[in-house]
Structure formats: C-alpha cells, structure tokens
Short mmCIF file of C-alpha atoms and ligand atoms in Angstrom, two decimals:
data_model
loop_
_atom_site.label_atom_id
_atom_site.label_comp_id
_atom_site.label_asym_id
_atom_site.label_seq_id
_atom_site.Cartn_x
_atom_site.Cartn_y
_atom_site.Cartn_z
CA MET A 1 -0.04 0.13 0.00
CA THR A 2 1.17 3.43 -0.80
CA PRO A 3 1.81 5.67 1.92
CA PRO A 4 -0.27 8.78 1.96
CA VAL A 5 1.67 12.04 0.58
CA ARG A 6 2.66 14.41 3.14
CA THR A 7 2.34 17.74 2.62
CA GLY A 8 3.70 19.22 6.25
CA LEU A 9 6.82 21.55 6.09
CA PRO A 10 9.51 19.68 7.66
CA GLY A 11 9.64 20.29 11.55
CA ALA A 12 5.91 21.42 11.28
CA PRO A 13 3.50 19.80 12.91
CA ASP A 14 2.20 16.65 10.69
CA PRO A 15 -1.14 17.48 9.04
CA PHE A 16 -2.50 14.40 8.96
CA TYR A 17 -2.14 13.76 12.41
CA THR A 18 -3.02 16.86 13.85
CA PRO A 19 -6.13 16.38 16.15
CA ILE A 20 -9.41 17.93 15.16
CA PRO A 21 -9.65 20.61 18.18
CA VAL A 22 -12.95 19.68 19.92
CA PRO A 23 -14.69 22.01 22.41
CA GLU A 24 -14.00 21.54 26.01
CA ASP A 25 -17.11 20.35 26.50
CA ASN A 26 -18.69 18.34 23.45
CA ARG A 27 -21.91 17.43 25.29
CA LEU A 28 -23.98 19.30 22.56
CA GLY A 29 -22.49 16.69 20.25
CA THR A 30 -23.29 13.70 22.43
CA ILE A 31 -26.51 14.70 23.36
CA ALA A 32 -27.36 14.89 19.39
CA GLY A 33 -25.79 12.05 18.75
CA ASP A 34 -27.82 10.20 21.47
CA ILE A 35 -31.35 11.70 19.78
CA ALA A 36 -30.26 10.65 16.57
CA ALA A 37 -29.32 6.73 17.79
CA GLN A 38 -31.87 6.33 20.25
CA GLY A 39 -34.37 9.19 20.66
CA TRP A 40 -33.19 10.49 24.12
CA SER A 41 -30.30 11.60 25.97
CA TRP A 42 -29.60 11.72 29.54
CA GLN A 43 -26.87 14.29 30.78
CA PRO A 44 -26.19 14.32 34.50
CA GLY A 45 -25.01 17.60 36.12
CA PHE A 46 -25.55 19.49 33.15
CA LEU A 47 -27.38 22.42 34.31
CA PRO A 48 -25.13 25.09 35.47
CA ASP A 49 -24.83 25.15 39.49
CA ASP A 50 -26.01 28.87 39.76
CA LEU A 51 -29.04 28.57 37.39
CA THR A 52 -30.08 25.08 39.22
CA ALA A 53 -29.95 27.12 42.59
CA ALA A 54 -31.87 30.45 41.38
CA LEU A 55 -34.52 28.15 39.77
CA ARG A 56 -34.59 25.76 43.04
CA ALA A 57 -35.18 29.04 45.07
CA GLU A 58 -37.66 29.96 42.93
CA ILE A 59 -39.80 26.48 42.83
CA PHE A 60 -39.47 26.25 46.44
CA ALA A 61 -40.88 29.61 46.85
CA ARG A 62 -43.65 29.13 44.74
CA ASP A 63 -44.54 25.54 46.27
CA ALA A 64 -44.50 27.16 49.60
CA GLU A 65 -47.02 30.00 48.28
CA GLN A 66 -49.14 26.78 46.86
CA ASP A 67 -48.91 28.56 43.65
CA LEU A 68 -49.02 25.75 41.61
CA ALA A 69 -51.89 24.62 40.19
CA MET A 70 -52.88 20.82 39.70
CA ALA A 71 -51.78 19.44 36.54
CA GLY A 72 -53.87 18.08 33.83
CA ILE A 73 -53.22 15.66 31.06
CA GLY A 74 -53.71 15.99 27.20
CA ARG A 75 -53.59 18.97 24.58
CA GLU A 76 -55.22 22.24 25.60
CA ASP A 77 -58.40 20.89 23.90
CA ALA A 78 -58.60 17.56 25.75
CA PHE A 79 -57.60 19.21 29.06
CA GLN A 80 -58.60 16.95 31.66
CA LEU A 81 -57.61 16.07 35.51
CA ASP A 82 -56.92 12.50 35.96
CA ARG A 83 -55.28 11.45 39.37
CA SER A 84 -55.12 7.97 38.32
CA VAL A 85 -52.46 8.89 35.52
CA ARG A 86 -50.78 11.59 37.04
CA LEU A 87 -50.45 13.65 40.38
CA THR A 88 -48.20 16.60 40.23
CA ARG A 89 -48.51 20.07 40.59
CA ILE A 90 -47.41 22.51 38.25
CA SER A 91 -46.96 26.64 37.29
CA TRP A 92 -45.95 27.84 33.79
CA MET A 93 -42.95 29.96 33.24
CA ASP A 94 -43.57 33.20 31.49
CA GLY A 95 -40.19 34.92 31.96
CA SER A 96 -41.43 36.81 34.63
CA SER A 97 -38.22 36.66 36.76
CA PRO A 98 -34.67 36.65 36.43
CA ALA A 99 -34.12 32.84 37.05
CA GLN A 100 -36.60 32.19 34.39
CA ARG A 101 -34.80 34.56 31.77
CA ALA A 102 -31.70 32.88 32.39
CA PHE A 103 -33.28 29.46 32.08
CA PHE A 104 -34.69 30.84 28.68
CA ASP A 105 -31.26 31.93 27.61
CA TRP A 106 -29.55 28.80 28.89
CA ALA A 107 -32.19 26.70 26.57
CA GLU A 108 -31.41 28.97 23.25
CA PRO A 109 -28.32 28.03 21.90
CA LEU A 110 -29.37 24.38 22.90
CA ARG A 111 -32.02 24.84 20.43
CA LYS A 112 -29.82 26.26 17.63
CA SER A 113 -27.61 23.66 18.28
CA LEU A 114 -29.83 20.70 18.12
CA ASN A 115 -31.67 22.25 15.03
CA ARG A 116 -27.96 22.22 13.07
CA ALA A 117 -27.30 18.97 14.27
CA LEU A 118 -30.47 17.12 13.85
CA MET A 119 -32.42 19.63 11.36
CA ILE A 120 -35.22 19.13 13.32
CA GLY A 121 -36.61 22.99 13.16
CA LEU A 122 -37.19 23.47 16.93
CA PHE A 123 -39.24 26.75 16.86
CA ASP A 124 -40.37 27.95 20.20
CA PHE A 125 -39.99 26.51 23.96
CA GLU A 126 -42.73 26.52 26.50
CA SER A 127 -41.82 25.11 29.82
CA CYS A 128 -43.23 24.62 33.64
CA TYR A 129 -42.22 23.90 37.08
CA ALA A 130 -43.31 20.58 38.12
CA VAL A 131 -43.27 19.50 41.67
CA TYR A 132 -44.30 16.01 42.50
CA PRO A 133 -45.42 15.60 46.24
CA GLU A 134 -44.95 12.39 48.33
CA GLY A 135 -46.88 9.88 46.47
CA GLY A 136 -46.63 11.70 43.07
CA PHE A 137 -46.23 9.77 40.01
CA TYR A 138 -46.95 10.12 36.00
CA ASP A 139 -47.81 6.73 34.21
CA ARG A 140 -46.18 5.63 30.69
CA HIS A 141 -47.13 8.29 28.15
CA LEU A 142 -45.71 10.09 25.19
CA ASP A 143 -45.59 13.98 25.34
CA SER A 144 -47.16 14.42 21.84
CA PHE A 145 -49.42 12.61 19.90
CA GLU A 146 -47.16 11.13 16.72
CA GLY A 147 -47.61 13.84 13.70
CA ALA A 148 -49.43 16.33 15.84
CA ARG A 149 -45.79 18.11 15.92
CA ASN A 150 -46.88 20.18 18.61
CA ARG A 151 -44.22 19.09 20.93
CA VAL A 152 -41.28 17.71 18.97
CA LEU A 153 -38.55 17.52 21.84
CA SER A 154 -38.80 17.48 25.61
CA LEU A 155 -36.44 18.13 28.33
CA VAL A 156 -36.88 17.80 31.78
CA VAL A 157 -34.32 19.55 33.97
CA TYR A 158 -33.87 18.30 37.98
CA LEU A 159 -33.94 20.61 40.72
CA ASN A 160 -33.30 18.60 43.86
CA ASP A 161 -30.72 18.28 45.75
CA ASP A 162 -29.01 14.65 45.71
CA TRP A 163 -31.56 11.99 45.31
CA THR A 164 -31.02 8.10 46.54
CA ASP A 165 -32.89 5.47 45.08
CA ASP A 166 -34.79 4.74 48.38
CA LYS A 167 -36.84 7.89 47.51
CA GLY A 168 -38.25 6.61 44.35
CA GLY A 169 -39.37 8.89 41.64
CA ALA A 170 -37.55 7.78 38.99
CA LEU A 171 -37.60 8.72 35.00
CA VAL A 172 -38.43 5.40 33.13
CA ILE A 173 -37.67 5.69 29.65
CA TRP A 174 -38.69 3.17 27.09
CA PRO A 175 -37.24 2.62 23.18
CA GLU A 176 -38.59 4.65 20.95
CA ARG A 177 -42.17 2.86 19.84
CA ALA A 178 -41.81 0.76 22.34
CA SER A 179 -44.97 -1.92 22.92
CA GLU A 180 -46.54 -2.32 26.29
CA THR A 181 -44.79 -5.20 26.93
CA ASP A 182 -40.91 -4.15 25.67
CA ALA A 183 -38.43 -3.68 28.55
CA PRO A 184 -37.40 0.00 29.72
CA SER A 185 -34.13 1.22 28.24
CA ALA A 186 -33.05 3.37 31.40
CA ARG A 187 -34.37 4.19 34.94
CA LEU A 188 -33.01 7.83 35.85
CA LEU A 189 -33.04 9.01 39.49
CA PRO A 190 -33.59 12.60 39.55
CA HIS A 191 -30.22 14.19 40.91
CA GLY A 192 -30.32 17.84 40.97
CA ALA A 193 -28.93 19.76 37.81
CA GLY A 194 -29.37 16.19 35.77
CA VAL A 195 -31.05 17.05 32.39
CA ALA A 196 -33.26 14.60 30.24
CA PHE A 197 -34.26 14.99 26.31
CA MET A 198 -36.71 12.88 24.87
CA LEU A 199 -38.48 12.85 21.42
CA SER A 200 -42.01 13.80 22.49
CA GLU A 201 -43.71 11.88 19.95
CA THR A 202 -41.90 8.55 20.20
CA VAL A 203 -40.14 7.67 23.54
CA PRO A 204 -42.62 6.64 25.87
CA HIS A 205 -41.78 7.70 29.68
CA ALA A 206 -43.34 7.48 33.23
CA VAL A 207 -42.48 8.78 36.50
CA GLU A 208 -42.14 6.22 39.62
CA VAL A 209 -43.92 6.94 43.01
CA THR A 210 -41.96 9.46 44.49
CA HIS A 211 -41.44 9.10 48.50
CA ALA A 212 -39.93 12.58 48.55
CA ARG A 213 -40.96 15.89 47.46
CA ARG A 214 -39.53 16.18 43.87
CA TYR A 215 -38.92 19.44 42.00
CA ALA A 216 -38.25 19.32 38.30
CA ILE A 217 -39.16 21.78 35.23
CA ALA A 218 -40.66 20.32 31.89
CA GLY A 219 -40.09 22.00 28.84
CA TRP A 220 -40.89 21.11 25.11
CA TRP A 221 -39.62 22.63 21.70
CA ARG A 222 -42.27 23.05 19.16
CA VAL A 223 -42.08 23.58 15.30
CA ASN A 224 -43.63 26.42 13.81
CA GLN A 225 -47.20 25.81 13.13
CA SER A 226 -47.71 28.73 10.97
CA GLY A 227 -50.31 28.23 8.27
CA ASP A 228 -53.40 29.48 6.66
CA THR A 229 -55.20 29.99 9.81
CA ARG A 230 -52.51 30.73 12.08
CA VAL A 231 -48.95 32.73 12.09
CA ASP A 232 -46.65 31.66 14.96
CA PRO A 233 -44.94 34.42 16.50
CA ILE A 234 -41.31 35.02 15.15
CA SER A 235 -39.32 35.05 18.76
C1 LIG B 301 -43.61 15.19 32.03
C2 LIG B 301 -42.87 14.20 32.42
C3 LIG B 301 -40.80 13.27 33.58
C4 LIG B 301 -40.25 13.82 34.83
O1 LIG B 301 -43.83 16.01 32.72
O2 LIG B 301 -44.33 14.82 30.60
O3 LIG B 301 -42.85 13.39 31.63
O4 LIG B 301 -38.94 13.21 35.05
N1 LIG B 301 -42.01 14.34 33.18
O5 LIG B 301 -40.67 14.62 35.75
MN1 LIG B 302 -43.70 13.51 30.04
#
C-alpha cells in the first residue's frame, strides 16, 4: 500500500495527525448523537450550578406559596384532570423572573445547536415548574401525539438536591415506539442539575411513585405551526 502523500513542512506539525480541535465540553454533540441514535439523552449535572440554585429557590418559593395548580393531562383542547394517571402540581414559566429569563437564555443555544445537528426545526419553547408531592407519579405516556407536531423535543431538568434510590421518583424511559410489553431502556434518578432529553412523539416514559418531594422543570420545543389560519410568533 502506498503511504499517503505528506504535505507538511519539515519540522511543522504533521497535518495528517493534527487532532481536530474539539470544544472543551462536547456534550452538545453527545446529546444530538444520542437523540439521533435512540431518541433520548441523559446528561447528569448539565445545568450550571448557579442557574440550578436560582431555579430551585424559585420553585421552593412557589411551592411554599401553594402557587402551583393541579396539572392535567392531554392537549389544551382535551384538558382533563385524572389523578389515576398523574399526580403533579405545575406552574407555567413566563419569563417573569431573572431565574426564568436565565433559563430561557440557557435553553436557546441548545435549540440552535440541536437544529443544526439534527435539522429538526425546533422553533419555540414552553416550560413549567413541576412539583411531585410524596406519592406523586406520572404513568407511562408520550408528550405529544405522533404527527401532531405540537411538541417535538421534550426536556426535563431536575432541581432536587442529591437523590437516592429509596426516594423513588425515577424517570423510566422505553425505546422509541416500544410496545406495552417491551422492557424499559433506562431508569434515571432525578439528581439535581441532571437534564433528560426525549423525542416527544416517540419515546414513552413514566415517573415512578416518589417518596420525597420531587422538583423539576418540564419543557418542550415545538416546530413552527404557521399556516393559513395561524401565524406563529417570530420570537
Ligand atoms: C412530563 C414528564 C418526567 C419527569 O412532565 O411530561 O414526563 O421526570 N416528566 O418529571
Ligand atoms: Mn412526559
């Protein structure tokens, strides 16, 4: 076999073996790769510490104020409250506090990066604080009906301190389009600052009964649904 032609000047770094520079933290690439390969990605400790602390302070305060409404299930037009499926209290994030604005600022580069890597056209983002009281849970579900395109990629950010297995409350993830009898592919403990990404239409998931108060943010990116009868906002 003929050796490759070398073009480097004598003494200069060999161009064939110069490593491609990678960013210090290539987790964005890992997340995109995981999503492409299996539809979900788990990133422990991904939310920066100061942002985690600010969001935790806000969710604690809201919880103390009993500001969280009982969450329902289904789309806006099929809203229902069914405690046999889900027991959570949620509070929508509207950017009305510095912590929420910092969270949106953190999420935006993720959107751009995932759009570049996966070409999935994520357009806008909505999120809510979610508190699961002791005994709280969420049965196996998808975050969006396949083809509805109202939610494309889901994100869950945990705001607890450390978590231990005896507290329950694990996020259970099944393979894309798994049947009811398929085994789960992961069971993740909701450690603070951990972030889970899941394709909303195809990755079934559930929250096991929690034995301690469980604090999280659930978020979704949607695609642009502008059409003849509707114009999505630009921002
Ligand atoms: C949801 C959800 C998972 C979690 O809010 O839709 O699936 O771990 N949350 O809190
Ligand atoms: Mn969900």
